[in-house]
Coordinates of C-alpha atoms in Angstrom, one line a residue:
M1 CA -29.8 203.6 190.9
E2 CA -29.3 199.8 191.0
V3 CA -30.0 197.7 187.9
R4 CA -31.0 194.3 189.1
Q5 CA -29.8 191.9 186.4
V6 CA -32.0 188.8 186.2
W7 CA -30.7 185.5 184.8
A8 CA -32.0 182.0 185.0
H9 CA -30.2 181.3 188.3
N10 CA -31.8 184.2 190.2
F11 CA -35.1 184.6 188.3
D12 CA -37.3 183.0 191.0
S13 CA -36.0 185.2 193.8
E14 CA -36.3 188.4 191.8
A15 CA -39.7 187.5 190.6
K16 CA -40.9 187.0 194.2
L17 CA -39.5 190.4 195.1
I18 CA -41.4 192.1 192.3
E19 CA -44.6 190.2 193.3
S20 CA -44.2 191.6 196.9
L21 CA -44.1 195.1 195.5
L22 CA -46.8 195.2 192.8
S23 CA -49.6 196.2 195.2
K24 CA -47.6 199.2 196.3
F25 CA -46.9 200.8 192.9
W26 CA -49.3 202.2 190.4
Y27 CA -47.3 201.8 187.2
M28 CA -45.0 199.4 185.5
A29 CA -42.8 200.8 182.7
V30 CA -41.6 198.2 180.2
D31 CA -39.0 198.2 177.4
T32 CA -38.1 195.3 175.2
E33 CA -34.8 194.9 173.2
F34 CA -34.9 192.6 170.2
P35 CA -33.1 192.4 166.8
R36 CA -34.8 195.1 164.8
M37 CA -37.4 194.6 162.1
V38 CA -36.7 192.2 159.3
Y39 CA -39.9 193.1 157.5
W40 CA -40.3 196.6 156.2
P41 CA -43.1 198.3 154.2
A42 CA -42.6 198.8 150.5
G43 CA -43.4 202.5 150.9
L44 CA -43.4 205.1 153.7
A45 CA -44.4 203.7 157.0
Y46 CA -46.5 206.7 158.1
K47 CA -48.7 206.2 155.0
L48 CA -49.7 202.7 155.8
E49 CA -53.3 201.9 156.7
P50 CA -53.9 200.7 160.3
A51 CA -54.5 197.1 159.1
E52 CA -51.2 197.2 157.1
R53 CA -49.3 198.6 160.2
Y54 CA -50.6 195.7 162.3
R55 CA -49.8 193.1 159.7
L56 CA -46.2 194.4 159.5
L57 CA -46.0 194.3 163.3
R58 CA -47.4 190.8 163.4
C59 CA -44.9 189.4 160.9
N60 CA -41.9 190.9 162.7
V61 CA -43.0 189.7 166.2
D62 CA -43.8 186.2 165.0
T63 CA -40.3 186.0 163.5
L64 CA -38.1 187.7 166.0
H65 CA -37.0 186.8 169.6
P66 CA -36.7 189.2 172.6
V67 CA -33.2 189.7 174.0
Q68 CA -33.9 191.8 177.1
L69 CA -36.9 193.3 179.0
G70 CA -36.4 196.3 181.3
L71 CA -38.9 196.9 184.1
T72 CA -39.4 199.9 186.3
L73 CA -42.1 200.1 189.0
F74 CA -43.2 203.5 190.2
D75 CA -46.0 205.2 192.0
A76 CA -48.0 208.4 191.3
G77 CA -45.2 210.5 192.8
C78 CA -42.6 208.8 190.6
V79 CA -41.0 207.0 193.6
L80 CA -39.3 203.7 192.7
P81 CA -38.9 200.7 195.0
G82 CA -35.5 200.4 196.7
G83 CA -33.4 199.2 199.5
H84 CA -30.9 200.3 202.1
G85 CA -33.4 202.7 203.7
G86 CA -34.3 204.3 200.4
A87 CA -30.7 205.1 199.5
T88 CA -30.9 202.8 196.5
R89 CA -33.6 202.6 193.9
Y90 CA -34.3 199.5 191.8
V91 CA -34.9 198.8 188.1
W92 CA -34.9 195.3 186.6
Q93 CA -33.3 193.9 183.5
F94 CA -34.4 190.4 182.4
N95 CA -32.0 188.7 180.0
F96 CA -33.4 186.0 177.7
H97 CA -31.7 183.1 176.0
D98 CA -34.0 182.6 173.1
F99 CA -32.2 184.6 170.4
D100 CA -29.3 182.7 168.7
V101 CA -27.4 185.0 166.4
R102 CA -26.1 182.0 164.5
Q103 CA -29.4 180.6 163.5
H104 CA -32.2 183.1 163.9
R105 CA -33.2 185.7 161.3
H106 CA -32.0 189.2 162.1
V107 CA -30.6 192.4 160.6
V108 CA -26.8 192.5 160.9
E109 CA -26.9 196.2 161.9
S110 CA -29.3 195.5 164.7
V111 CA -26.9 193.0 166.3
V112 CA -24.0 195.5 165.9
A113 CA -26.2 198.1 167.6
L114 CA -27.0 195.7 170.5
R115 CA -23.4 194.9 171.0
S116 CA -22.4 198.5 170.9
R117 CA -24.7 199.0 173.9
C118 CA -22.8 196.2 175.7
V119 CA -25.4 193.5 175.2
D120 CA -23.4 190.2 175.4
L121 CA -25.5 187.9 173.2
D122 CA -23.3 184.9 174.0
Q123 CA -23.9 185.5 177.7
T124 CA -27.7 186.0 177.3
Q125 CA -27.9 182.7 175.3
Q126 CA -25.9 180.8 177.9
Y127 CA -27.3 182.1 181.1
G128 CA -30.5 183.8 180.2
I129 CA -34.2 183.0 181.0
A130 CA -36.5 181.2 178.6
A131 CA -38.8 184.1 177.6
E132 CA -41.9 182.1 176.8
A133 CA -41.5 178.9 178.9
T134 CA -40.3 180.6 182.1
F135 CA -40.8 184.3 182.1
G136 CA -44.2 184.2 180.4
P137 CA -46.1 182.3 183.0
R138 CA -44.7 184.5 185.8
L139 CA -45.8 187.6 183.8
R140 CA -49.3 186.3 183.6
K141 CA -49.3 185.9 187.4
W142 CA -48.2 189.5 187.8
T143 CA -51.2 190.7 185.7
R144 CA -53.7 188.9 188.0
A145 CA -56.0 191.3 189.9
S146 CA -54.9 189.8 193.2
L147 CA -51.4 191.3 192.8
G148 CA -52.7 194.8 192.4
R149 CA -53.9 197.1 189.6
T150 CA -50.6 198.2 188.2
D151 CA -51.0 200.0 184.8
V152 CA -48.5 199.4 182.0
V153 CA -46.4 202.1 180.4
M154 CA -44.3 201.6 177.2
S155 CA -42.2 203.7 174.8
R156 CA -43.1 201.9 171.6
G157 CA -46.4 200.4 172.6
G158 CA -47.1 198.1 169.6
Y159 CA -43.9 196.1 169.8
D160 CA -43.5 196.1 173.6
L161 CA -47.1 195.0 174.2
T162 CA -47.1 192.3 171.5
Y163 CA -43.9 190.8 172.9
L164 CA -45.5 190.8 176.4
V165 CA -48.6 189.0 175.1
K166 CA -46.5 186.5 173.1
M167 CA -44.5 185.6 176.1
M168 CA -47.6 185.2 178.3
F169 CA -49.0 182.6 175.8
R170 CA -45.9 180.6 175.8
T171 CA -44.1 178.8 173.0
G172 CA -45.8 178.5 169.7
F173 CA -48.3 181.4 170.1
R174 CA -48.9 183.2 166.8
M175 CA -50.2 186.8 166.7
P176 CA -53.9 187.2 166.0
G177 CA -54.9 188.0 162.4
S178 CA -56.2 191.5 163.1
A179 CA -55.7 194.4 165.5
T180 CA -59.3 194.0 166.7
E181 CA -58.6 190.4 167.6
F182 CA -55.4 191.3 169.3
D183 CA -57.1 194.0 171.3
A184 CA -59.5 191.3 172.7
V185 CA -56.5 189.2 173.7
V186 CA -54.9 192.1 175.5
K187 CA -58.0 192.9 177.4
A188 CA -58.2 189.2 178.5
V189 CA -54.6 188.8 179.7
L190 CA -54.2 192.3 181.3
H191 CA -57.5 192.1 183.2
R192 CA -58.6 195.6 182.1
R193 CA -55.4 197.3 183.2
R194 CA -54.7 200.6 181.5
V195 CA -51.9 200.7 178.9
F196 CA -50.0 203.9 177.9
D197 CA -47.6 204.5 175.0
V198 CA -45.5 207.6 175.7
G199 CA -44.7 208.0 172.0
E200 CA -48.4 208.2 171.2
M201 CA -49.0 210.5 174.1
A202 CA -46.3 212.8 172.8
R203 CA -47.8 212.7 169.3
L204 CA -51.1 213.9 170.7
C205 CA -49.5 216.8 172.5
P206 CA -49.9 220.4 171.1
R207 CA -46.1 220.9 170.8
E208 CA -45.1 219.8 167.3
H209 CA -41.5 219.0 168.2
L210 CA -42.6 216.3 170.7
R211 CA -43.9 214.1 167.9
R212 CA -40.8 212.0 167.7
G213 CA -39.1 209.0 169.3
L214 CA -38.5 208.5 173.0
D215 CA -35.0 210.0 172.9
S216 CA -36.2 213.2 171.3
V217 CA -39.2 213.6 173.6
A218 CA -37.1 213.0 176.8
G219 CA -34.4 215.4 175.7
Q220 CA -36.8 218.2 174.8
L221 CA -38.7 217.9 178.1
N222 CA -35.4 219.0 179.6
E223 CA -35.3 216.5 182.4
A224 CA -32.2 216.5 184.6
W225 CA -32.0 212.7 184.3
F226 CA -31.6 212.9 180.5
T227 CA -28.2 211.7 179.4
A228 CA -26.7 210.4 176.2
N229 CA -25.6 206.9 177.1
A230 CA -24.1 204.7 174.4
A231 CA -24.4 201.6 176.6
R232 CA -28.2 202.1 177.2
Q233 CA -30.0 198.8 177.6
A234 CA -33.6 197.7 178.4
S235 CA -33.5 198.6 182.1
Y236 CA -32.3 202.2 181.3
D237 CA -35.0 202.6 178.6
S238 CA -37.7 201.4 181.0
L239 CA -36.6 204.0 183.5
W240 CA -36.5 206.7 180.8
T241 CA -40.0 205.7 179.8
C242 CA -41.1 206.1 183.4
Y243 CA -39.8 209.6 183.7
T244 CA -41.0 210.7 180.3
F245 CA -44.5 209.4 181.1
M246 CA -44.6 211.3 184.4
K247 CA -43.4 214.5 182.8
L248 CA -46.0 214.3 180.0
R249 CA -48.6 213.6 182.6
E250 CA -47.6 216.6 184.6
I251 CA -47.6 219.0 181.7
Y252 CA -50.3 217.7 179.3
F253 CA -52.4 215.0 181.0
D254 CA -52.8 216.5 184.4
D255 CA -56.2 215.0 185.3
D256 CA -57.8 211.6 185.1
G257 CA -60.0 212.6 182.1
K258 CA -57.1 213.6 179.9
L259 CA -55.2 210.5 180.9
A260 CA -58.1 208.3 180.2
G261 CA -58.2 209.7 176.7
V262 CA -54.8 208.2 175.8
D263 CA -55.3 204.8 177.5
G264 CA -54.9 202.0 174.9
I265 CA -53.7 204.3 172.1
L266 CA -50.7 202.3 170.8
A267 CA -48.4 202.6 167.9
E268 CA -48.9 199.9 165.2
V269 CA -51.9 198.5 167.1
T270 CA -54.6 201.1 167.5
T271 CA -57.0 201.1 164.6
F272 CA -57.8 204.8 164.5

């Protein structure tokens, strides 16, 4: 597996490569890395009403800055794009320069966690891509119908999706006031693509022990690719999301009707 690291200097060439592949792959797994939540609920998160969950999400996304975005393209057979006659498979990791640990609000422990996973925040700030000014417009291009009908798969749908939308609307975009308004924005920018959250898919499965985070779900599905990797970054998590989605689909959502039933059900965003 080759992680294609994307910085400001090679962004255009990597973006063109992705654009050449979109029509050939059905799915795009996405993972975002950012300094973890600075706003927390006063009580237990699972007891929040849907409107309160969305408000908490909105406050955090409007305050925080993405550090990385991992992207894995794959088809219905879980085949990834690659080179060297298929001997190498590609995943992408976009590194953003927007977060400045010296001036932007963050939780200290979250920065420690990022660095423990070998995320070099000095390097991302110096050589990274402008998330909203540069990456966002290209992302909007990728969602146009002319580049294929690639569906989007995420591991923590609410945060991943809201960061995607925020980047697509460029600098200064503020999250809509309600989840209903946000849903309308998503439909407009994704051009009716399906969106899946593997965490919510697991929650809706009959096996109680799957109703946990991505790490737990992937481990309990007993996939051979599951490893404990302390240096895991966004690219790895997007690949993990890809494999977890395909395994959940194989076992629990094995026809189009079942899969359609979980389209658009996203943590922190879905209003039911």
